[in-house]
Short mmCIF file of C-alpha atoms in Angstrom, two decimals:
data_model
loop_
_atom_site.label_atom_id
_atom_site.label_comp_id
_atom_site.label_asym_id
_atom_site.label_seq_id
_atom_site.Cartn_x
_atom_site.Cartn_y
_atom_site.Cartn_z
CA MET X 1 -11.65 98.25 100.30
CA SER X 2 -7.68 98.47 100.80
CA ASP X 3 -6.01 100.31 98.54
CA TYR X 4 -4.39 97.11 97.14
CA SER X 5 -7.72 95.82 96.37
CA THR X 6 -8.64 98.98 94.84
CA THR X 7 -5.25 99.24 92.58
CA LEU X 8 -5.87 95.74 91.28
CA THR X 9 -9.10 96.31 90.31
CA LYS X 10 -8.20 99.04 88.40
CA VAL X 11 -5.59 97.29 86.39
CA ASN X 12 -8.05 94.33 85.80
CA ASP X 13 -10.61 96.74 84.28
CA ASN X 14 -8.06 98.37 82.23
CA TYR X 15 -6.19 95.85 80.84
CA PHE X 16 -8.80 93.06 80.31
CA PRO X 17 -11.15 94.75 77.82
CA MET X 18 -7.72 95.44 75.76
CA ILE X 19 -6.72 91.85 75.97
CA GLU X 20 -9.80 90.50 74.63
CA ARG X 21 -10.42 93.37 71.97
CA GLN X 22 -7.34 92.28 70.53
CA LEU X 23 -7.99 88.37 71.00
CA THR X 24 -11.46 88.67 69.20
CA GLY X 25 -9.80 91.12 66.37
CA ASN X 26 -7.42 87.98 65.37
CA GLY X 27 -10.15 85.32 65.36
CA ILE X 28 -9.25 84.17 68.74
CA LYS X 29 -12.33 83.34 71.13
CA MET X 30 -11.07 83.96 74.93
CA ASP X 31 -13.04 81.51 76.94
CA GLU X 32 -13.37 81.03 80.58
CA TYR X 33 -9.71 79.60 81.27
CA ALA X 34 -7.77 82.28 79.08
CA LYS X 35 -9.57 84.99 81.13
CA SER X 36 -8.37 83.38 84.29
CA CYS X 37 -4.87 82.95 83.12
CA VAL X 38 -4.90 86.79 82.29
CA LEU X 39 -6.24 87.33 86.04
CA ASN X 40 -3.55 85.19 87.53
CA ALA X 41 -0.90 86.80 85.41
CA ILE X 42 -2.16 90.14 86.58
CA SER X 43 -1.80 88.82 90.16
CA ALA X 44 1.61 87.27 89.67
CA ILE X 45 2.98 90.62 88.13
CA ASN X 46 1.48 92.60 91.13
CA GLY X 47 3.73 90.33 93.44
CA ALA X 48 6.81 90.69 91.51
CA LEU X 49 6.55 94.21 91.69
CA ASP X 50 5.69 94.16 95.44
CA ALA X 51 8.55 92.33 96.26
CA LYS X 52 10.70 94.91 94.22
CA GLY X 53 8.86 97.80 96.24
CA ILE X 54 7.23 99.30 92.61
CA SER X 55 3.67 100.17 92.37
CA TRP X 56 1.45 100.20 89.30
CA ASN X 57 1.91 104.02 89.25
CA ASP X 58 5.33 104.26 89.51
CA ASP X 59 7.06 106.36 87.43
CA GLN X 60 9.87 104.11 87.02
CA LEU X 61 8.04 101.40 85.76
CA ASP X 62 7.67 100.80 82.04
CA LYS X 63 4.39 99.79 81.12
CA SER X 64 4.98 99.27 77.09
CA ASN X 65 5.24 95.76 77.25
CA ILE X 66 2.45 94.57 79.95
CA THR X 67 -0.32 94.39 77.43
CA GLN X 68 1.96 92.20 74.86
CA ILE X 69 2.72 90.12 78.05
CA LEU X 70 -0.61 89.62 78.80
CA LEU X 71 -1.82 88.94 75.24
CA GLN X 72 1.02 86.14 75.22
CA THR X 73 -0.26 84.59 78.40
CA ALA X 74 -3.91 84.54 76.79
CA SER X 75 -3.46 83.11 73.80
CA LEU X 76 -1.03 80.48 74.96
CA LYS X 77 -3.13 79.89 78.02
CA LEU X 78 -0.33 79.74 80.72
CA ASN X 79 -1.62 79.69 84.12
CA ALA X 80 0.93 81.54 86.41
CA ALA X 81 -1.36 79.95 89.68
CA ALA X 82 -0.93 76.39 88.41
CA SER X 83 1.08 74.04 90.69
CA PRO X 84 3.87 73.45 89.17
CA ARG X 85 3.77 76.55 87.77
CA GLU X 86 3.88 77.04 83.90
CA VAL X 87 4.95 81.03 83.42
CA TYR X 88 6.57 83.37 85.93
CA PHE X 89 7.30 87.00 85.89
CA GLN X 90 10.50 89.13 86.98
CA VAL X 91 11.65 92.55 86.96
CA ARG X 92 14.28 93.62 85.14
CA ASN X 93 16.22 96.81 84.42
CA SER X 94 16.08 98.09 80.87
CA LYS X 95 16.92 101.06 78.58
CA VAL X 96 14.18 103.07 76.92
CA LYS X 97 14.10 106.12 74.97
CA VAL X 98 12.43 109.28 76.38
CA GLY X 99 12.62 111.89 73.89
CA ASP X 100 16.32 112.20 72.93
CA LYS X 101 18.05 110.40 76.16
CA ASP X 102 18.25 107.06 77.15
CA VAL X 103 16.67 106.40 80.50
CA TRP X 104 16.87 103.36 82.74
CA LYS X 105 13.56 101.68 83.89
CA LYS X 106 11.93 98.63 85.45
CA SER X 107 10.11 96.42 83.19
CA ILE X 108 8.32 93.28 83.43
CA GLU X 109 9.66 90.06 81.76
CA MET X 110 7.91 86.61 81.18
CA GLY X 111 9.50 83.07 81.35
CA ILE X 112 7.69 80.06 80.32
CA GLU X 113 8.46 77.25 82.94
CA GLY X 114 8.63 73.38 81.99
CA ASP X 115 5.39 72.88 82.80
CA GLY X 116 3.91 75.67 80.81
CA ASN X 117 5.84 74.15 77.76
CA ASP X 118 4.36 70.69 78.30
CA ALA X 119 1.20 72.39 78.29
CA ILE X 120 1.65 74.09 74.96
CA LEU X 121 2.86 70.88 73.49
CA ALA X 122 -0.45 69.04 74.57
CA ARG X 123 -2.58 71.77 73.24
CA TYR X 124 -0.86 72.51 69.99
CA GLY X 125 1.58 69.54 69.28
CA ARG X 126 1.08 68.29 65.82
CA ASP X 127 -0.78 64.98 65.37
CA VAL X 128 -0.09 64.30 69.44
CA LYS X 129 -2.83 62.73 71.03
CA LYS X 130 -1.37 62.38 74.88
CA VAL X 131 2.32 63.90 76.46
CA GLY X 132 3.26 61.30 78.70
CA GLN X 133 5.01 61.55 82.15
CA PHE X 134 8.60 62.68 81.38
CA TRP X 135 11.63 60.51 82.73
CA LEU X 136 14.16 61.76 84.82
CA VAL X 137 17.07 59.17 84.12
CA ARG X 138 19.84 59.57 86.78
CA GLU X 139 23.77 58.69 86.50
CA GLY X 140 22.98 55.39 88.73
CA ASP X 141 19.99 54.43 86.38
CA ASP X 142 19.82 51.54 84.18
CA PHE X 143 19.04 52.71 80.68
CA THR X 144 18.95 51.46 77.22
CA TYR X 145 18.03 54.06 74.17
CA PRO X 146 15.38 53.13 71.56
CA GLU X 147 16.61 51.40 68.70
CA TYR X 148 15.05 52.15 65.28
CA THR X 149 14.59 50.11 62.12
CA GLY X 150 11.93 51.66 59.40
CA PHE X 151 8.84 52.44 61.05
CA ASP X 152 9.66 49.79 63.81
CA VAL X 153 10.90 51.03 67.21
CA VAL X 154 12.09 49.26 70.14
CA PRO X 155 11.31 51.42 73.03
CA PRO X 156 14.02 52.32 75.42
CA THR X 157 13.93 50.89 78.97
CA TRP X 158 14.43 52.73 82.29
CA ARG X 159 15.18 51.14 85.66
CA PRO X 160 15.31 53.97 88.04
CA LYS X 161 17.71 53.80 91.39
CA GLY X 162 17.46 57.57 92.60
CA LYS X 163 21.26 57.79 92.45
CA GLY X 164 23.44 60.79 91.13
CA ASP X 165 22.39 63.90 88.67
CA VAL X 166 19.89 63.54 86.17
CA VAL X 167 21.87 63.24 82.83
CA ARG X 168 18.93 63.04 80.52
CA VAL X 169 15.38 63.72 79.95
CA VAL X 170 12.98 61.36 77.99
CA TYR X 171 9.61 62.12 76.69
CA PRO X 172 7.23 59.43 75.66
CA ILE X 173 4.68 61.13 72.87
CA MET X 174 1.41 59.13 71.85
CA LYS X 175 0.72 60.20 68.27
CA LYS X 176 -3.06 60.31 67.12
CA ASP X 177 -2.37 57.21 64.97
CA GLY X 178 -1.41 55.27 67.71
CA THR X 179 2.21 55.36 67.38
CA ILE X 180 4.71 56.34 70.31
CA GLU X 181 7.59 58.68 69.77
CA PHE X 182 10.48 59.09 72.53
CA HIS X 183 12.12 62.25 72.52
CA ILE X 184 15.27 62.52 74.47
CA SER X 185 17.70 65.43 75.54
CA GLU X 186 20.88 65.11 77.15
CA ARG X 187 22.54 66.95 80.22
CA ASP X 188 25.63 68.12 78.17
CA ASP X 189 23.49 69.68 75.68
CA VAL X 190 22.46 72.21 77.91
CA VAL X 191 25.65 73.99 77.33
CA ARG X 192 24.15 75.53 74.50
CA ASN X 193 21.45 77.23 76.74
CA LEU X 194 24.24 78.30 79.30
CA LEU X 195 26.23 80.13 76.39
CA ALA X 196 23.17 81.55 75.23
CA HIS X 197 22.39 82.87 78.84
CA MET X 198 26.05 84.19 79.44
CA ASN X 199 25.75 86.03 75.88
CA ASN X 200 22.56 87.71 76.80
CA THR X 201 23.85 88.61 80.37
CA MET X 202 26.94 90.36 78.75
CA MET X 203 24.69 92.54 76.09
CA ASN X 204 25.85 95.84 77.96
CA GLU X 205 29.23 94.47 79.41
CA THR X 206 32.27 96.51 78.38
CA PHE X 207 34.84 95.04 80.43
CA GLY X 208 36.50 98.37 81.33
CA ILE X 209 37.51 99.27 77.66
CA CYS X 210 34.87 101.93 77.49
CA ALA X 211 32.15 103.35 79.60
CA ASP X 212 29.21 102.61 77.38
CA ARG X 213 28.83 100.18 75.01
CA PHE X 214 26.34 102.56 73.02
CA LYS X 215 28.85 105.22 72.94
CA ALA X 216 31.74 102.60 71.90
CA LYS X 217 34.06 103.58 69.09
CA PRO X 218 34.49 101.29 66.36
CA ASP X 219 37.88 99.75 67.47
CA GLU X 220 36.88 99.89 71.19
CA ARG X 221 33.76 97.60 69.75
CA LYS X 222 35.77 95.19 68.25
CA GLN X 223 38.00 94.96 71.42
CA ILE X 224 34.46 94.11 73.60
CA ALA X 225 33.57 91.55 70.81
CA ALA X 226 36.88 89.83 71.09
CA LYS X 227 36.67 89.66 74.68
CA LYS X 228 33.03 88.27 74.58
CA SER X 229 34.47 85.53 71.93
CA ASP X 230 36.86 84.42 74.31
CA ILE X 231 34.90 84.05 77.28
CA LEU X 232 32.30 82.46 75.79
CA GLN X 233 35.23 80.11 73.86
CA LYS X 234 36.46 79.22 77.55
CA ALA X 235 32.76 78.50 78.83
CA LYS X 236 32.24 76.08 75.53
CA SER X 237 35.38 74.17 76.14
CA MET X 238 34.59 73.70 79.81
CA GLY X 239 31.18 72.56 79.20
CA LEU X 240 28.87 72.17 82.28
CA GLY X 241 32.19 72.77 84.62
CA ALA X 242 32.17 76.19 83.58
CA LEU X 243 29.28 76.56 86.53
CA ASP X 244 31.96 76.31 88.95
CA ASP X 245 34.51 78.61 87.41
CA PRO X 246 34.51 81.96 89.46
CA GLU X 247 35.90 83.99 86.45
CA LEU X 248 32.65 82.90 84.35
CA GLN X 249 30.12 82.95 87.27
CA GLN X 250 29.89 86.48 87.15
CA TYR X 251 28.43 86.50 83.84
CA MET X 252 25.76 84.02 85.12
CA SER X 253 22.35 84.68 86.98
CA PRO X 254 22.49 83.15 90.37
CA ALA X 255 19.93 80.23 89.21
CA TRP X 256 22.67 78.83 87.30
CA SER X 257 25.82 79.22 89.64
CA GLU X 258 24.44 78.72 92.88
CA PRO X 259 24.56 75.12 93.94
CA GLN X 260 20.91 74.88 95.70
CA SER X 261 19.35 76.06 92.38
CA ARG X 262 21.45 74.48 89.73
CA GLU X 263 20.25 70.95 89.22
CA SER X 264 16.58 72.40 88.95
CA MET X 265 17.71 74.83 86.56
CA LEU X 266 19.40 72.14 84.31
CA ILE X 267 16.42 69.66 84.54
CA ARG X 268 14.44 72.77 83.14
CA LYS X 269 16.39 73.47 80.37
CA MET X 270 16.52 69.61 79.36
CA ARG X 271 12.87 69.36 79.27
CA ASN X 272 12.53 72.85 77.13
CA ASN X 273 15.19 71.24 74.79
CA VAL X 274 12.97 68.55 74.30
CA VAL X 275 9.73 70.22 73.92
CA LYS X 276 10.48 72.86 71.89
CA LYS X 277 11.74 70.78 68.86
CA ILE X 278 8.54 69.02 68.82
CA PRO X 279 6.52 70.14 65.84
CA LYS X 280 3.34 72.41 66.52
CA ASP X 281 0.47 73.78 64.85
CA PHE X 282 -1.07 76.61 66.60
CA GLY X 283 -4.00 77.23 63.86
CA ASN X 284 -3.34 80.98 64.35
CA ALA X 285 -0.74 83.49 62.93
CA LEU X 286 -1.11 85.56 66.01
CA VAL X 287 -0.59 82.56 68.61
CA GLU X 288 2.28 81.18 66.60
CA LEU X 289 3.95 84.73 66.67
CA THR X 290 3.22 85.09 70.48
CA TYR X 291 4.85 81.43 71.02
CA THR X 292 7.89 82.58 68.97
CA GLU X 293 8.19 85.78 70.77
CA ALA X 294 7.97 84.19 74.27
CA THR X 295 10.50 81.17 73.67
CA ASP X 296 12.90 82.02 70.72
CA ASP X 297 16.01 83.54 72.90
CA SER X 298 17.36 84.60 69.22
CA TYR X 299 14.12 86.28 67.89
CA ASN X 300 14.58 88.28 71.20
CA GLU X 301 17.76 89.06 70.75
CA VAL X 302 17.43 90.49 67.85
CA GLN X 303 14.40 92.48 68.61
CA ARG X 304 16.15 94.08 71.42
CA GLU X 305 18.99 94.98 69.27
CA ILE X 306 16.44 96.62 66.62
CA ALA X 307 14.99 98.61 69.61
CA GLU X 308 18.26 99.55 71.05
CA ARG X 309 19.73 101.04 67.66
CA ALA X 310 16.74 102.19 65.90
CA ASN X 311 17.10 105.60 64.54
CA THR X 312 20.57 106.01 65.61
CA GLU X 313 22.35 106.65 62.37
CA PRO X 314 19.83 108.65 59.39
CA ILE X 315 19.82 106.88 56.27
CA ASP X 316 19.18 108.61 53.21
CA ILE X 317 16.86 106.49 51.12
CA SER X 318 15.59 109.33 48.49
CA PRO X 319 16.62 107.96 44.84
CA PRO X 320 18.67 109.98 42.82
CA PRO X 321 17.83 113.10 41.05
CA GLY X 322 15.82 112.28 37.99
CA GLN X 323 15.05 108.84 38.90
CA PRO X 324 11.39 107.93 40.12
CA GLY X 325 10.81 106.38 43.67
CA GLU X 326 10.14 102.82 42.61
CA GLU X 327 8.10 102.01 46.14
CA ASN X 328 5.88 105.31 45.46
CA ASP X 329 5.41 104.25 41.98
CA GLN X 330 4.09 100.63 42.58
CA GLN X 331 2.14 101.34 45.83
CA PRO X 332 -0.08 104.45 46.50
CA ASP X 333 0.09 106.09 49.87
CA SER X 334 -3.19 104.67 50.56
CA GLU X 335 -2.20 101.65 50.30
CA GLN X 336 0.77 101.92 51.84
CA HIS X 337 -1.09 103.23 54.82
CA GLU X 338 -3.55 99.97 54.99
CA GLU X 339 -0.44 97.87 54.80
CA GLN X 340 1.08 99.60 57.60
CA ARG X 341 -2.26 99.32 59.70
CA GLU X 342 -2.28 95.75 59.10
CA MET X 343 0.56 95.48 61.13
CA ASP X 344 -1.24 96.63 64.63
CA PHE X 345 -3.15 93.95 66.76
CA GLY X 346 -6.99 94.75 66.64
CA THR X 347 -8.69 97.80 65.60
CA ASP X 348 -7.81 101.74 64.96
CA ASP X 349 -9.83 102.64 67.94
CA GLN X 350 -8.20 100.69 70.51
CA PRO X 351 -5.51 101.65 73.16
CA THR X 352 -1.85 101.55 72.30
CA ASN X 353 0.35 98.98 74.15
CA ASP X 354 1.46 101.57 76.09
CA GLY X 355 -0.80 100.26 78.81
CA PRO X 356 -3.20 102.44 81.26
CA GLY X 357 -1.81 104.77 83.70
CA PHE X 358 -3.23 104.10 87.36
#
C-alpha cells in the first residue's frame, strides 16, 4: 500500500469515530450518507493540502479546526464529491497563539457552494416541499415580476433569449400546502457581498501606517479604520463597477476580480442571497449552530476577532473589599463546572478538537 493510502486511512480512522461520537452525543444519528460526506470531505481536504505541498503531519498545518469542519459537513450533509459541488475547502494563512507568541500557520477553511445551500434548503426549509430549478434571467430576456394581492399571487414570466449578463436569479419554491413562492435576488444586491469580502480581506491591512495592526497605537488604529472606511465607501459608490477599479482590485480575491471567474462568482452570490433568507427549521441545536458558523460572515468575523484579541488585556473582575461576589454566592463551584461542561460537544472522555497527529 502506498504512503498516500496509508496516511489517508489513518486520517479516516482517527477523525471518523470522533465525529460520530459528537453527533450521537447531540442526538443526531449519523446515517450512511453523512458518513460518505465525511469521507469525501477528508479526501477533498487532502487534495487541497496536496495542491499546497502540505502533508497531514506538517508542523505548519493547524489541525485545530478540522474536526469542527468535518462536524459541520456531517451534520449538514454536504457532499464535496457531488456534481455540481456542494462544499469546497481551501488552505489559508492564519495567525495562532503558540505559548506567548503569534505564529503564522496553514489552516483549512470551508465554504458552501450554491448547490450546497440548495441542498440545505431542500432538506431543512420550513414547510418547503420542493425547490424548483432556479431561473438565470439575463439582460436580453423578457421578464415580468410577480404581483401580490392579499393571498393571491400572479406568477412571474420569463422568456429566455440567452443574451447578456445574468441580472437576477429567481427560485420557485413549492410549499407543503401547495402554494408556490418566488424568491428573487438582483445582481446589484451583490455589492453588499463584495463589500463584506473586501472588509474581510483588509482585516490585517495597515496601509503602511504601522507594521502590525495588533501592535498599532490608538491613533494609528483610527487612521487604519478611516482608510478602510474610505476604501469601502468608494467601492459602495461605484457598485459592481468597483470590480474593474485597479486601486480596489488589490483588496479582492482573483475569483472576484478576474473576468473569467467573475460571472460565476456573481451568480453564486445571487443564489446564496436568495436561499439564505428563506426560513429553515433544523430541528437540532447543533445543526443550527453549525449552519450559522458555516454561513454567517458577521458571526465568523466576530469569532475571529474574539480569538485574535482574547486575553490580550487583563481585566480585574474581583469585587471591591467587603462585598461578596454575586456570581459565587448564587452559583456553587460544582454548578459552574457543570455549566461549562455543557458547552462542550460530546462526553468528557472524547478527544479534544485539536485533531490527532499522524
